mmCIF file of C-alpha atoms in Angstrom:
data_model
loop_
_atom_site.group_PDB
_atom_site.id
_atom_site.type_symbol
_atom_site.label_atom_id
_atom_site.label_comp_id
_atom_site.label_asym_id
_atom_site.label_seq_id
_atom_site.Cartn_x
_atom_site.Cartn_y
_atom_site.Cartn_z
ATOM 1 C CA UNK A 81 25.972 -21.827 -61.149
ATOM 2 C CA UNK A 82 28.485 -22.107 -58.429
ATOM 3 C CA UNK A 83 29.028 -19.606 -55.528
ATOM 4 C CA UNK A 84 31.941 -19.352 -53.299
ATOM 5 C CA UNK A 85 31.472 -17.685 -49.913
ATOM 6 C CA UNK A 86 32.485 -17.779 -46.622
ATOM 7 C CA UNK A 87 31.648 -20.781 -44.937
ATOM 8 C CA UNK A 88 29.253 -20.308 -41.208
ATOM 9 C CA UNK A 89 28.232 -22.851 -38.529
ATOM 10 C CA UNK A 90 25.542 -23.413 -40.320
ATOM 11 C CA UNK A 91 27.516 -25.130 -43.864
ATOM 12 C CA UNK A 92 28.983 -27.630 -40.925
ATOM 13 C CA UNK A 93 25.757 -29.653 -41.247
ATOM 14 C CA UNK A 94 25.262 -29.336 -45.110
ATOM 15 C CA UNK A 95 28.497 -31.102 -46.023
ATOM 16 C CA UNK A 96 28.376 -34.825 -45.757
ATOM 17 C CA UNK A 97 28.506 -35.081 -49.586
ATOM 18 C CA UNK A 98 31.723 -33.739 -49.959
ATOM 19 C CA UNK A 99 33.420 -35.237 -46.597
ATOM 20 C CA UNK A 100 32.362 -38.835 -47.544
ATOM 21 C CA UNK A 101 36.131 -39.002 -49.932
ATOM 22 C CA UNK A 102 38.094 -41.735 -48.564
ATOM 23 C CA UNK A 103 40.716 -39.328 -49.184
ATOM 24 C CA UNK A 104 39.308 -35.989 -47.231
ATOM 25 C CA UNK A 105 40.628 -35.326 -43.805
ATOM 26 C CA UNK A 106 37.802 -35.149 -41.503
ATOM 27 C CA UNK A 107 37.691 -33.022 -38.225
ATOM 28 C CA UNK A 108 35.570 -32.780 -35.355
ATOM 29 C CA UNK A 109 33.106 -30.224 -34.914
ATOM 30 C CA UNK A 110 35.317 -27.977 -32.447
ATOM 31 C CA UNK A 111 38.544 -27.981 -34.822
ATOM 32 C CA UNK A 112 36.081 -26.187 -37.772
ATOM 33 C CA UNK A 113 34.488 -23.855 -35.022
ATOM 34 C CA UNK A 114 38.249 -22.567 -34.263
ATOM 35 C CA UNK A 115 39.214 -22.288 -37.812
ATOM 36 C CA UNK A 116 35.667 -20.179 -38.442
ATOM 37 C CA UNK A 117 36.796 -18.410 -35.377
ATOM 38 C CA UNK A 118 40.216 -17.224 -35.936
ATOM 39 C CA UNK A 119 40.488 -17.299 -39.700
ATOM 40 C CA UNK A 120 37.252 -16.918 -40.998
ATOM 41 C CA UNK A 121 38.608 -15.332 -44.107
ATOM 42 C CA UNK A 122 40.256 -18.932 -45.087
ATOM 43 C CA UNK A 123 37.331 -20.747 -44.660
ATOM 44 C CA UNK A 124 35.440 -21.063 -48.141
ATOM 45 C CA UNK A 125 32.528 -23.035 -49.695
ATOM 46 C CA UNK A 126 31.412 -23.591 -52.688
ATOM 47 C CA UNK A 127 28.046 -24.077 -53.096
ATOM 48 C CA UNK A 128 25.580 -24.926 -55.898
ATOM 49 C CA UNK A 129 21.938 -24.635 -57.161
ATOM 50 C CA UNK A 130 19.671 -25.538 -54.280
ATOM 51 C CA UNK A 131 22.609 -24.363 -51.614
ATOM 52 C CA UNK A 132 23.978 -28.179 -52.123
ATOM 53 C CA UNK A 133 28.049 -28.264 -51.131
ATOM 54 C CA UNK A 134 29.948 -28.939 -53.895
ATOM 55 C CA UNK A 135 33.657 -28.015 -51.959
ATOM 56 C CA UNK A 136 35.433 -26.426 -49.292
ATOM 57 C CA UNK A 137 39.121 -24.909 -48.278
ATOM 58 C CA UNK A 138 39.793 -24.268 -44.621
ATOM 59 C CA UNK A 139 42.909 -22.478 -44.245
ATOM 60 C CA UNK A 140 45.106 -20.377 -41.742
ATOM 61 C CA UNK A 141 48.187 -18.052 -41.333
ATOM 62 C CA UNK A 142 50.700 -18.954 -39.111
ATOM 63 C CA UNK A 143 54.184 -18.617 -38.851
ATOM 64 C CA UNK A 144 56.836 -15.704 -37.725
ATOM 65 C CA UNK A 145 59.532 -14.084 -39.749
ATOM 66 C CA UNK A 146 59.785 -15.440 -42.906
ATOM 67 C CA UNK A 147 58.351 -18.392 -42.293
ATOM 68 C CA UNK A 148 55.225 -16.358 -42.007
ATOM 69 C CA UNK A 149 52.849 -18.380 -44.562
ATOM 70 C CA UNK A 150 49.094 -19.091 -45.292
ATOM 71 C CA UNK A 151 48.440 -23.033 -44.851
ATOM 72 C CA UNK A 152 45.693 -25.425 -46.247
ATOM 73 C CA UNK A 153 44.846 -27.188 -43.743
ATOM 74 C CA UNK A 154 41.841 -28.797 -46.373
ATOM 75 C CA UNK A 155 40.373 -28.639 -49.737
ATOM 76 C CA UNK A 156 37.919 -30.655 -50.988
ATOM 77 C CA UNK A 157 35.437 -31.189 -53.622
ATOM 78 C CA UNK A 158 32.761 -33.637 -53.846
ATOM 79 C CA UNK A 159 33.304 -36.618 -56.151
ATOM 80 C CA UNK A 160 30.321 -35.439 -58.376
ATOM 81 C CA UNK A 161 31.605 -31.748 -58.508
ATOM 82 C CA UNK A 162 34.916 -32.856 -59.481
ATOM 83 C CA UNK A 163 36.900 -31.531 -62.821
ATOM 84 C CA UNK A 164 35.138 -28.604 -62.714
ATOM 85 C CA UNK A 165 38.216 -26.167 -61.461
ATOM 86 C CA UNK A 166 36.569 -26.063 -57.935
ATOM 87 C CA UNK A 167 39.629 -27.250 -56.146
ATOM 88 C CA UNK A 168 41.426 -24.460 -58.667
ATOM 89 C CA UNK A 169 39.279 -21.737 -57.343
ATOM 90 C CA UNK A 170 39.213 -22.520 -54.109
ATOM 91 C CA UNK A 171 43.464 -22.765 -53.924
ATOM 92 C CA UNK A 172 43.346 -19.175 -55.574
ATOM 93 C CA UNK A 173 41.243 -17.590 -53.430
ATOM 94 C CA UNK A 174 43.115 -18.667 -50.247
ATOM 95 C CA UNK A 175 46.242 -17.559 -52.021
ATOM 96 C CA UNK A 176 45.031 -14.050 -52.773
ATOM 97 C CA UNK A 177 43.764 -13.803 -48.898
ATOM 98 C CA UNK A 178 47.365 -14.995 -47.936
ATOM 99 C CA UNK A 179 49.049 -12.544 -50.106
ATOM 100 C CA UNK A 180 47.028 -9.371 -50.227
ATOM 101 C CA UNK A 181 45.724 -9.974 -46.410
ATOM 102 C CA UNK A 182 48.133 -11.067 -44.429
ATOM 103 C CA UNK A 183 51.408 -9.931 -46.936
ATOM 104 C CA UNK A 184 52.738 -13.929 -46.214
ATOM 105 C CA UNK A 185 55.918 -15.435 -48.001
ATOM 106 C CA UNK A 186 54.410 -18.505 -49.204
ATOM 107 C CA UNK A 187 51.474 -21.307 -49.037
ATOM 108 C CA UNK A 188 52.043 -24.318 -47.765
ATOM 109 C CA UNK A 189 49.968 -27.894 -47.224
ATOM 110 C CA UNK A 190 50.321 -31.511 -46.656
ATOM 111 C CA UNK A 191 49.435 -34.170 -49.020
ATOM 112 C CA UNK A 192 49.911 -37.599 -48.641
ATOM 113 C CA UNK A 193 52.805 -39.463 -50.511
ATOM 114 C CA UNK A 194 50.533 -42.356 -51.845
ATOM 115 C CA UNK A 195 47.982 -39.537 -52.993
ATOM 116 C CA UNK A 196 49.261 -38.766 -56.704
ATOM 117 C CA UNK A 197 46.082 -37.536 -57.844
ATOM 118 C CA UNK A 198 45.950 -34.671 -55.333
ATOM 119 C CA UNK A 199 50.028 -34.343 -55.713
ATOM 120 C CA UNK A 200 50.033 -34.174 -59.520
ATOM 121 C CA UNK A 201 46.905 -31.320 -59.062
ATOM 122 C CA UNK A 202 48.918 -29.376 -56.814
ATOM 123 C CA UNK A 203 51.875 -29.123 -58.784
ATOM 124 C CA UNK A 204 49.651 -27.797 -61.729
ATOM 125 C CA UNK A 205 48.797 -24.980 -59.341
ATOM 126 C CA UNK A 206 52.303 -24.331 -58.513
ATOM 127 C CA UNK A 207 53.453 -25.892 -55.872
ATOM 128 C CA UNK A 208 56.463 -28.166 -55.442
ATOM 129 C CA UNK A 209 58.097 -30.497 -52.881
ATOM 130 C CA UNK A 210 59.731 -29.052 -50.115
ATOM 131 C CA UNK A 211 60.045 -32.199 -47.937
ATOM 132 C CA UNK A 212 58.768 -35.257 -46.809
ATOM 133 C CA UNK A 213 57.320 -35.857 -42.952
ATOM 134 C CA UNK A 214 57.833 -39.379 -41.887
ATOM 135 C CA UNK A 215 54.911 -40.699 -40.237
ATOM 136 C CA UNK A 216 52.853 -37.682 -40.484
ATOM 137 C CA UNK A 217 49.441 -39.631 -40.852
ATOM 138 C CA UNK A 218 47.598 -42.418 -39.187
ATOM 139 C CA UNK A 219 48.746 -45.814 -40.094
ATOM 140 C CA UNK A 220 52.462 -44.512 -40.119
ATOM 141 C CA UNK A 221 52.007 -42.834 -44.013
ATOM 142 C CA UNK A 222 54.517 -40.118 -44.682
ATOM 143 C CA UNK A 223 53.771 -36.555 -46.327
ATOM 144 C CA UNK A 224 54.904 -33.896 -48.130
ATOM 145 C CA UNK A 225 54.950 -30.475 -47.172
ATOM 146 C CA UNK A 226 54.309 -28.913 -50.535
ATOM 147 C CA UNK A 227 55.182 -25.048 -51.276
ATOM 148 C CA UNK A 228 53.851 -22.283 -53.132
ATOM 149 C CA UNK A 229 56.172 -19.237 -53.280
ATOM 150 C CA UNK A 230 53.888 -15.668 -52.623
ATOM 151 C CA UNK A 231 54.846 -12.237 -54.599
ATOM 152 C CA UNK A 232 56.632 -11.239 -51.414
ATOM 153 C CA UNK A 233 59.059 -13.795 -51.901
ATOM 154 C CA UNK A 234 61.042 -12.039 -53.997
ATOM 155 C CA UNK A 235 63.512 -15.016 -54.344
ATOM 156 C CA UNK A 236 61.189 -18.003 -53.374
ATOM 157 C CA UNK A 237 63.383 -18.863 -51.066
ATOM 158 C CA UNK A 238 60.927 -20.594 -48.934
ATOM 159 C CA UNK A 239 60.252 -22.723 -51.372
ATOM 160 C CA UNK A 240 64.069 -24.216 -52.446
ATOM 161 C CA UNK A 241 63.548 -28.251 -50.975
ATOM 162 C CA UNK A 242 65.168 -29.890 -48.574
ATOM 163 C CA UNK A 243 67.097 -32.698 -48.338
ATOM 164 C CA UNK A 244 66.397 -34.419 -45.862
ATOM 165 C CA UNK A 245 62.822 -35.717 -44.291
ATOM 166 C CA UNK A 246 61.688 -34.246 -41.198
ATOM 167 C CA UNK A 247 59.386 -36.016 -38.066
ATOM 168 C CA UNK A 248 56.224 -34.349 -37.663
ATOM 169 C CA UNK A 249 57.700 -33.080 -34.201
ATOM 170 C CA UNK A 250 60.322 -31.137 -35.560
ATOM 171 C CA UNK A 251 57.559 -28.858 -37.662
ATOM 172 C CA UNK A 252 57.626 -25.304 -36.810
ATOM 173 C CA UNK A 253 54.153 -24.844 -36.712
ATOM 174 C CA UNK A 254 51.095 -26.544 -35.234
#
């Protein structure tokens, strides 16, 4: 049986298993203490029998006007956890916080172009291209910014692509 809760300081030392991906963005210890810090609602594990970590989302809500949104920042599931909806889940649960929590227009995250797997997953959730970041990752690899429109945009405008690609300077948020 699988339980998702908030994630503590303590989950920080139980999660090897699912950070050992090649493909998982890994953080220092600091960067998860601020995200537990100021957005502990976004930050989510799933666990399994014996407490082991089978996934996690961190998350946040950023943004001003309507380009107010709640972003991924990570989610992850452990290679022997995987096709079990977990990722699924997870991505609902930090869209229902970004909707019925902080009333945001959309969801948004970065994915790496070469990663089709995780590209092809997230537009089975919904999301679509909005643009590509040149350069956004180590080793020069673009992204893109994929979009998720929220019930409060009415229009899902925030989620119409554009054009042209973008340097990871010229993002409006950090």
């Amino acid at each position: 049986m699988t339980t998702i809760r908030r994630f503590t300081c303590n989950d920080l030392f139980t999660f090897n298993n699912v950070n050992l991906d090649i493909l998982t963005e890994t953080y220092n210890l600091p960067f998860y203490l601020q995200y537990l810090a100021r957005w502990p609602e976004y930050c989510l594990l799933a666990e399994g029998p014996g407490k082991q970590a089978m996934g996690y989302i961190l998350g946040k809500a950023e943004g001003k006007g309507k380009l107010w949104h709640g972003h991924v920042t990570a989610v992850t599931v452990a290679p022997d956890f995987r096709r079990q909806n977990l990722a699924r889940k997870l991505m609902n649960m930090l869209e229902e916080i970004t909707d019925k929590v902080h009333n945001a227009y959309f969801v948004d995250l970065f994915v790496r172009v070469s990663n089709s797997v995780a590209i092809s997953m997230y537009k089975g959730f919904g999301y679509s291209v909005y643009r590509t970041v040149l350069n956004y990752y180590a080793g020069d690899e673009d992204a893109y910014d994929m979009r998720k429109a929220m019930p409060r945009d009415v229009r899902k405008e925030s989620v119409v692509p554009l054009t042209k690609p973008v340097n990871p300077e010229d993002l409006e948020f950090d």
